[in-house]
XYZ file of C-alpha atoms in Angstrom:
441
model
C -80.089 -25.500 259.860
C -80.448 -24.762 256.114
C -81.358 -27.463 253.796
C -81.991 -28.220 250.109
C -85.359 -30.460 249.716
C -85.609 -32.410 246.229
C -88.489 -34.164 244.915
C -87.699 -36.388 242.297
C -89.525 -37.142 239.062
C -89.400 -34.129 236.856
C -87.765 -33.851 233.691
C -85.535 -30.675 232.895
C -86.196 -28.623 230.088
C -85.112 -25.050 228.730
C -81.868 -23.057 229.106
C -79.521 -22.324 231.896
C -76.603 -20.457 232.107
C -72.973 -20.959 233.319
C -71.289 -18.908 235.694
C -67.400 -17.804 235.437
C -65.222 -20.663 236.472
C -64.593 -21.006 240.026
C -61.409 -22.809 239.669
C -60.261 -19.806 237.146
C -61.190 -17.096 238.937
C -59.311 -17.695 242.204
C -55.705 -17.924 240.884
C -56.899 -14.663 238.498
C -57.814 -13.051 241.500
C -54.322 -14.048 243.337
C -52.580 -12.698 240.223
C -53.822 -9.144 240.520
C -51.389 -9.108 243.643
C -48.526 -9.048 241.024
C -49.570 -5.205 239.565
C -47.296 -2.831 240.863
C -49.227 -0.147 238.916
C -52.633 0.226 237.452
C -55.944 -1.466 238.327
C -57.125 -4.482 237.390
C -60.864 -5.232 236.204
C -62.003 -8.800 236.092
C -65.187 -9.941 234.709
C -67.861 -12.908 235.057
C -66.821 -13.492 238.801
C -69.268 -15.686 240.237
C -70.902 -14.817 243.514
C -69.376 -17.574 245.507
C -68.162 -18.165 249.157
C -64.460 -18.971 248.051
C -64.532 -15.630 245.983
C -65.478 -13.626 249.100
C -62.861 -15.507 251.028
C -60.191 -14.578 248.552
C -61.530 -10.841 248.481
C -60.866 -10.969 252.142
C -57.495 -12.325 251.970
C -56.487 -9.574 249.528
C -57.866 -6.992 251.621
C -55.706 -8.299 254.712
C -52.955 -7.805 252.519
C -53.768 -4.219 252.251
C -54.953 -4.212 248.654
C -58.080 -2.297 247.404
C -60.598 -4.819 246.189
C -64.210 -3.823 245.295
C -66.481 -6.469 244.127
C -69.934 -5.630 242.508
C -72.047 -6.363 239.283
C -69.950 -9.817 238.485
C -66.968 -7.718 238.457
C -63.841 -7.473 240.571
C -61.507 -4.111 240.817
C -58.017 -4.550 242.272
C -55.721 -2.179 243.111
C -52.280 -3.484 244.674
C -50.321 -0.337 244.190
C -49.730 0.237 248.091
C -47.498 -1.302 250.438
C -48.210 -5.016 251.023
C -48.476 -6.896 253.922
C -46.850 -10.489 253.755
C -49.289 -12.515 255.847
C -52.512 -14.269 254.861
C -54.329 -14.970 258.122
C -55.401 -18.269 259.270
C -58.887 -17.314 259.657
C -59.595 -16.966 255.774
C -56.801 -19.508 254.638
C -58.400 -22.442 256.623
C -61.497 -22.158 254.848
C -60.078 -22.460 251.315
C -56.997 -24.304 249.839
C -56.869 -21.876 246.942
C -55.770 -18.934 249.333
C -52.335 -20.599 249.133
C -51.843 -19.124 245.785
C -51.245 -15.717 246.871
C -47.535 -17.202 248.161
C -46.171 -17.182 244.680
C -47.289 -13.604 243.751
C -46.232 -12.288 247.056
C -42.564 -13.678 246.664
C -42.278 -12.599 242.900
C -43.619 -8.862 244.261
C -42.061 -8.253 247.722
C -39.690 -11.387 248.343
C -41.542 -12.498 251.249
C -44.631 -14.392 252.112
C -46.312 -16.125 255.368
C -49.138 -18.354 254.656
C -51.372 -20.466 257.074
C -51.578 -23.890 256.301
C -54.595 -24.223 253.617
C -57.732 -25.754 254.244
C -60.691 -26.478 251.530
C -62.661 -29.782 251.025
C -61.480 -32.752 252.853
C -61.164 -35.318 249.976
C -57.716 -37.024 250.861
C -54.145 -35.875 250.805
C -53.321 -32.759 248.512
C -49.835 -31.920 249.542
C -48.390 -28.464 248.694
C -44.685 -29.829 248.209
C -44.599 -29.183 244.574
C -45.287 -25.612 245.034
C -42.651 -25.369 248.026
C -40.047 -27.564 245.509
C -40.603 -24.712 242.834
C -40.156 -21.874 245.048
C -36.686 -23.467 246.488
C -35.523 -23.974 242.838
C -36.067 -20.367 242.248
C -33.943 -19.459 245.076
C -36.464 -18.926 248.141
C -35.834 -20.266 251.263
C -38.879 -22.008 252.728
C -39.598 -22.971 256.500
C -42.758 -24.657 257.865
C -43.659 -24.555 261.434
C -46.706 -23.560 263.947
C -49.022 -23.933 261.270
C -47.497 -21.648 258.874
C -45.354 -21.796 255.659
C -42.883 -18.877 255.485
C -40.874 -18.122 252.506
C -38.571 -15.295 251.430
C -35.782 -14.537 248.882
C -33.099 -11.907 248.958
C -33.723 -9.720 245.652
C -35.334 -11.526 242.781
C -36.264 -14.983 242.437
C -34.264 -16.803 239.824
C -35.363 -18.476 236.676
C -34.978 -22.258 237.017
C -36.062 -25.779 235.334
C -38.703 -27.216 237.519
C -40.097 -30.762 236.912
C -43.556 -31.458 238.839
C -43.720 -35.070 240.045
C -47.392 -34.619 239.445
C -49.229 -32.052 236.794
C -50.672 -30.272 239.803
C -52.956 -27.444 238.673
C -52.142 -25.338 241.966
C -48.677 -25.746 241.836
C -48.242 -24.977 237.989
C -50.213 -21.704 238.740
C -48.422 -20.685 242.009
C -45.003 -21.298 239.906
C -46.003 -19.600 236.985
C -47.136 -16.479 238.673
C -43.848 -16.533 240.904
C -42.014 -16.508 237.751
C -43.453 -13.647 235.786
C -41.005 -11.260 237.594
C -38.202 -13.691 238.304
C -34.666 -13.002 236.780
C -34.436 -15.159 233.764
C -36.614 -17.900 232.197
C -38.547 -20.480 233.996
C -39.258 -23.742 232.534
C -42.280 -25.763 234.204
C -41.951 -29.399 232.967
C -45.072 -31.860 233.256
C -47.288 -28.945 233.917
C -50.961 -29.029 234.280
C -52.922 -28.384 231.276
C -56.264 -27.545 232.452
C -58.327 -24.709 230.466
C -57.830 -22.815 233.649
C -54.117 -22.577 233.549
C -54.580 -21.066 229.932
C -57.228 -18.632 231.317
C -54.419 -17.717 233.827
C -51.457 -17.140 231.575
C -53.668 -15.084 229.290
C -54.466 -12.699 232.167
C -50.760 -12.641 233.162
C -49.862 -11.687 229.524
C -52.349 -8.982 229.516
C -50.538 -7.353 232.597
C -47.366 -7.481 230.740
C -45.810 -11.200 231.460
C -44.280 -13.448 229.031
C -45.881 -16.648 229.614
C -45.558 -19.292 226.631
C -46.803 -22.942 226.304
C -49.916 -22.687 228.718
C -52.241 -25.728 228.106
C -49.336 -27.881 227.279
C -46.880 -29.907 229.311
C -44.214 -27.558 229.287
C -44.455 -23.957 230.305
C -41.946 -21.299 229.603
C -41.997 -18.052 231.820
C -39.392 -15.134 230.724
C -39.256 -12.810 233.744
C -39.856 -8.988 233.314
C -39.265 -6.223 235.660
C -42.596 -5.546 236.766
C -46.402 -6.041 235.881
C -49.341 -3.697 235.496
C -53.269 -3.942 236.043
C -55.221 -5.515 233.008
C -58.885 -6.438 232.272
C -59.684 -10.074 231.887
C -62.940 -12.104 231.606
C -63.226 -15.449 233.434
C -63.684 -18.424 231.377
C -66.896 -20.464 231.808
C -67.079 -22.893 234.562
C -66.757 -26.289 232.864
C -67.505 -28.344 236.042
C -70.768 -26.431 236.586
C -71.664 -26.988 233.027
C -71.019 -30.728 233.450
C -73.293 -30.780 236.424
C -76.138 -29.431 234.484
C -75.423 -31.863 231.517
C -75.833 -34.741 233.867
C -78.882 -33.037 235.348
C -80.454 -32.973 231.927
C -79.152 -36.590 231.327
C -80.529 -38.289 234.312
C -83.989 -37.062 234.244
C -84.175 -37.758 230.484
C -84.624 -33.867 229.934
C -83.856 -31.495 226.723
C -81.448 -28.696 228.245
C -79.345 -26.116 226.552
C -76.320 -25.296 228.891
C -75.464 -21.438 227.712
C -71.744 -21.027 228.001
C -70.524 -24.269 228.086
C -67.384 -24.800 225.973
C -67.287 -28.290 224.027
C -63.362 -27.844 223.657
C -63.056 -28.015 227.721
C -65.817 -30.895 228.028
C -64.391 -33.382 225.593
C -63.772 -36.163 228.150
C -67.086 -35.754 229.751
C -69.031 -35.368 226.401
C -67.178 -38.452 225.326
C -68.584 -40.768 228.321
C -71.863 -39.326 228.432
C -72.299 -39.868 224.692
C -70.946 -43.654 225.169
C -73.835 -43.754 227.736
C -76.393 -42.998 225.099
C -76.887 -39.080 225.810
C -77.135 -37.003 222.662
C -74.959 -33.735 222.997
C -74.892 -31.110 220.004
C -73.120 -27.784 219.885
C -75.377 -24.967 219.442
C -75.003 -21.156 219.442
C -73.171 -20.315 222.838
C -73.471 -23.595 224.428
C -74.462 -27.492 224.519
C -77.625 -29.044 224.067
C -77.968 -32.317 226.242
C -81.000 -34.737 225.495
C -81.087 -37.665 227.971
C -82.104 -41.219 226.697
C -84.817 -43.447 228.073
C -82.049 -46.029 228.827
C -78.498 -45.213 229.818
C -75.754 -47.401 229.080
C -73.165 -48.527 231.643
C -69.460 -47.159 231.055
C -66.128 -47.309 232.817
C -64.443 -44.050 233.837
C -60.865 -43.320 234.934
C -60.100 -39.827 236.539
C -56.926 -38.275 235.142
C -55.249 -35.004 234.932
C -56.553 -32.783 232.157
C -57.060 -33.802 229.184
C -58.497 -37.079 230.875
C -61.625 -37.335 232.550
C -61.915 -34.609 235.563
C -62.126 -35.699 239.161
C -64.287 -32.980 239.953
C -66.963 -34.434 237.700
C -66.629 -38.153 239.423
C -69.368 -37.836 242.113
C -71.878 -36.425 239.274
C -71.189 -39.111 237.010
C -71.525 -41.619 239.702
C -75.120 -40.325 240.268
C -75.653 -40.673 236.512
C -74.364 -44.268 236.488
C -76.738 -45.477 239.241
C -79.461 -45.207 236.443
C -77.346 -47.084 233.861
C -78.464 -50.509 233.128
C -75.656 -52.658 233.748
C -72.146 -52.556 235.721
C -69.966 -49.605 235.388
C -66.533 -49.044 236.999
C -65.189 -45.552 238.346
C -61.438 -45.513 239.328
C -60.315 -42.343 241.085
C -56.522 -42.031 240.143
C -56.144 -37.982 241.158
C -57.291 -37.875 244.704
C -57.762 -40.550 247.520
C -60.486 -40.449 249.956
C -62.790 -39.129 247.133
C -65.564 -41.692 247.692
C -66.976 -40.195 250.756
C -70.393 -39.514 248.879
C -70.756 -43.313 248.260
C -72.077 -43.815 252.081
C -74.913 -41.101 251.339
C -75.522 -42.659 248.035
C -76.180 -46.040 249.839
C -78.606 -44.192 251.956
C -80.425 -43.561 248.944
C -80.869 -47.294 248.225
C -77.946 -47.641 245.648
C -75.795 -50.515 244.876
C -72.042 -49.428 245.009
C -69.055 -51.593 246.112
C -65.732 -49.982 246.751
C -62.576 -52.015 246.057
C -59.431 -49.911 246.449
C -59.457 -46.889 244.131
C -62.498 -48.320 242.196
C -66.122 -48.069 242.619
C -68.209 -50.751 241.064
C -71.926 -49.531 240.401
C -74.712 -51.698 239.314
C -77.619 -50.433 238.258
C -80.408 -49.474 237.360
C -81.088 -48.450 240.865
C -84.397 -46.988 242.144
C -83.261 -44.361 244.249
C -85.206 -43.692 247.426
C -85.219 -40.083 249.172
C -83.482 -39.804 252.362
C -81.296 -37.210 254.454
C -77.997 -36.990 253.301
C -74.947 -34.826 253.756
C -72.914 -33.121 251.356
C -69.241 -34.418 252.395
C -67.656 -32.024 249.940
C -68.671 -29.581 247.155
C -68.962 -31.940 244.265
C -70.542 -34.613 246.301
C -73.154 -32.189 247.454
C -74.063 -31.529 243.595
C -74.257 -35.157 243.312
C -76.542 -35.903 246.000
C -79.032 -33.266 244.507
C -78.640 -34.971 241.050
C -79.575 -38.071 242.553
C -82.301 -36.697 244.379
C -83.916 -35.691 240.949
C -84.814 -39.391 239.970
C -85.241 -40.460 243.536
C -88.742 -41.706 244.920
C -90.119 -39.316 247.751
C -87.980 -36.459 249.273
C -84.155 -36.104 249.554
C -82.873 -33.720 251.979
C -79.192 -32.358 251.538
C -77.517 -30.752 254.316
C -74.074 -29.450 255.074
C -74.755 -26.814 252.136
C -71.590 -24.728 253.115
C -69.706 -27.143 250.916
C -72.112 -26.323 247.688
C -72.015 -22.783 248.392
C -68.082 -22.812 247.768
C -68.605 -23.969 244.101
C -72.128 -23.238 242.874
C -74.147 -19.862 242.832
C -77.896 -20.333 243.837
C -78.017 -24.088 242.623
C -81.272 -24.720 244.033
C -82.910 -21.812 242.306
C -81.081 -22.619 239.005
C -82.619 -26.159 238.867
C -86.088 -24.658 239.886
C -85.728 -22.494 236.689
C -85.315 -25.642 234.223
C -88.142 -27.583 236.045
C -86.713 -29.238 238.956
C -88.879 -29.433 242.237
C -86.329 -27.984 244.434
C -86.252 -25.692 247.405
C -83.806 -24.328 249.837
C -85.290 -23.862 253.240
C -84.207 -23.106 256.866
C -85.355 -25.646 259.030
C -86.559 -24.678 262.349
C -85.326 -27.244 264.743
C -85.735 -25.670 268.129
C -89.582 -26.016 267.932
C -89.457 -29.581 267.071
C -90.869 -28.790 263.651
C -88.879 -30.547 261.271
C -88.613 -30.065 257.467
C -90.675 -27.120 257.337
C -90.794 -25.629 254.116
C -90.536 -21.827 253.252
C -93.944 -20.301 252.152
C -94.228 -19.175 248.302
C -93.449 -15.813 248.974
C -90.092 -16.674 250.197
C -89.281 -19.138 247.827
C -85.958 -18.295 245.565
C -86.457 -16.238 242.514
C -85.675 -18.574 239.820
C -85.255 -15.872 237.076
C -82.057 -17.177 235.816
C -82.849 -18.022 232.300
């Protein structure tokens, strides 16, 4: 069993570079299906488990995909298959994003019900509502969703009951080759939506209004391959910003885009953290004493739910009482029980978590219940007394590239080890010769 071992007490200093955004690259890869001619080249692609899963989904659709040196080359000119297999889709919710492109391109798609992190109910009804409004017939049964349309999809006005990022992306991609104009109202406004729209437009689509609540897509006859660079990962950037603040460190997060991080910057500055824009990034300096704040997660441009767990780790060190209210996902407090194992004072009341600090955290064995929870537990371990052992690393690997090694490179005492449990020797650390390369600056 692999574990990340964290020994608290070190301040973090130096520079650390952010990868391409996980939540941007997956829909961009899916959109490559739309190119009936030419080859797409996608740059700054992070080496993540989810990226490899999406690569296999495309290959199973009879699409040529090569991935090397942080770049994707995709050629979808051949005859495409219509089914995304369960063995891949079950691993990752974002694999459902191939449905919109397949409907637009060949008029039919059969996709297994999606998987991913177990963080509450995340229905796909808004995706299906959009497809049906555009003329597709949708059927659900035996663990699959099947959609098909005779001829081309038709432009439509679609109002989303919630500004779902995935639904906005899927409908936007489907609409690119529909007959007529599609208007998406109450659309998601995240930077990742803008990234996808820029790629679609480079392919020849006519998408307007991305980044606002109303997106207009004028359908075209066909799309072609294009070059595109993925935006930096704002959630990874935010995780490193919290790492600097929680350790009273001084860190430059290279690639962090302030415009994408305004809600997080505002709350961290309210806590007393110093954040300044520097060339190609942000400098973050942690204060001696953190102030408590209240946070409510909201769709963009509100506070991102994907930073909720990491901010909870930071608020555990604040002097006073803070309240986090989670409005985007239900059941996204599973990490609270793990924090409690580390001697934290957190009370859950409905959708709110009441955090009283500062807490002198104690190292413990904890499990990453989902992707962001895993990162948050590592952050807590950076300031805990003793040793923190984080398990269930497959969740962390879905969203962070070499997280332990990157933290090592800026001064954290962190190792990723393979524990030999069969012999009864627990918590065996790897010898120095096998430790991860820390040359990430």
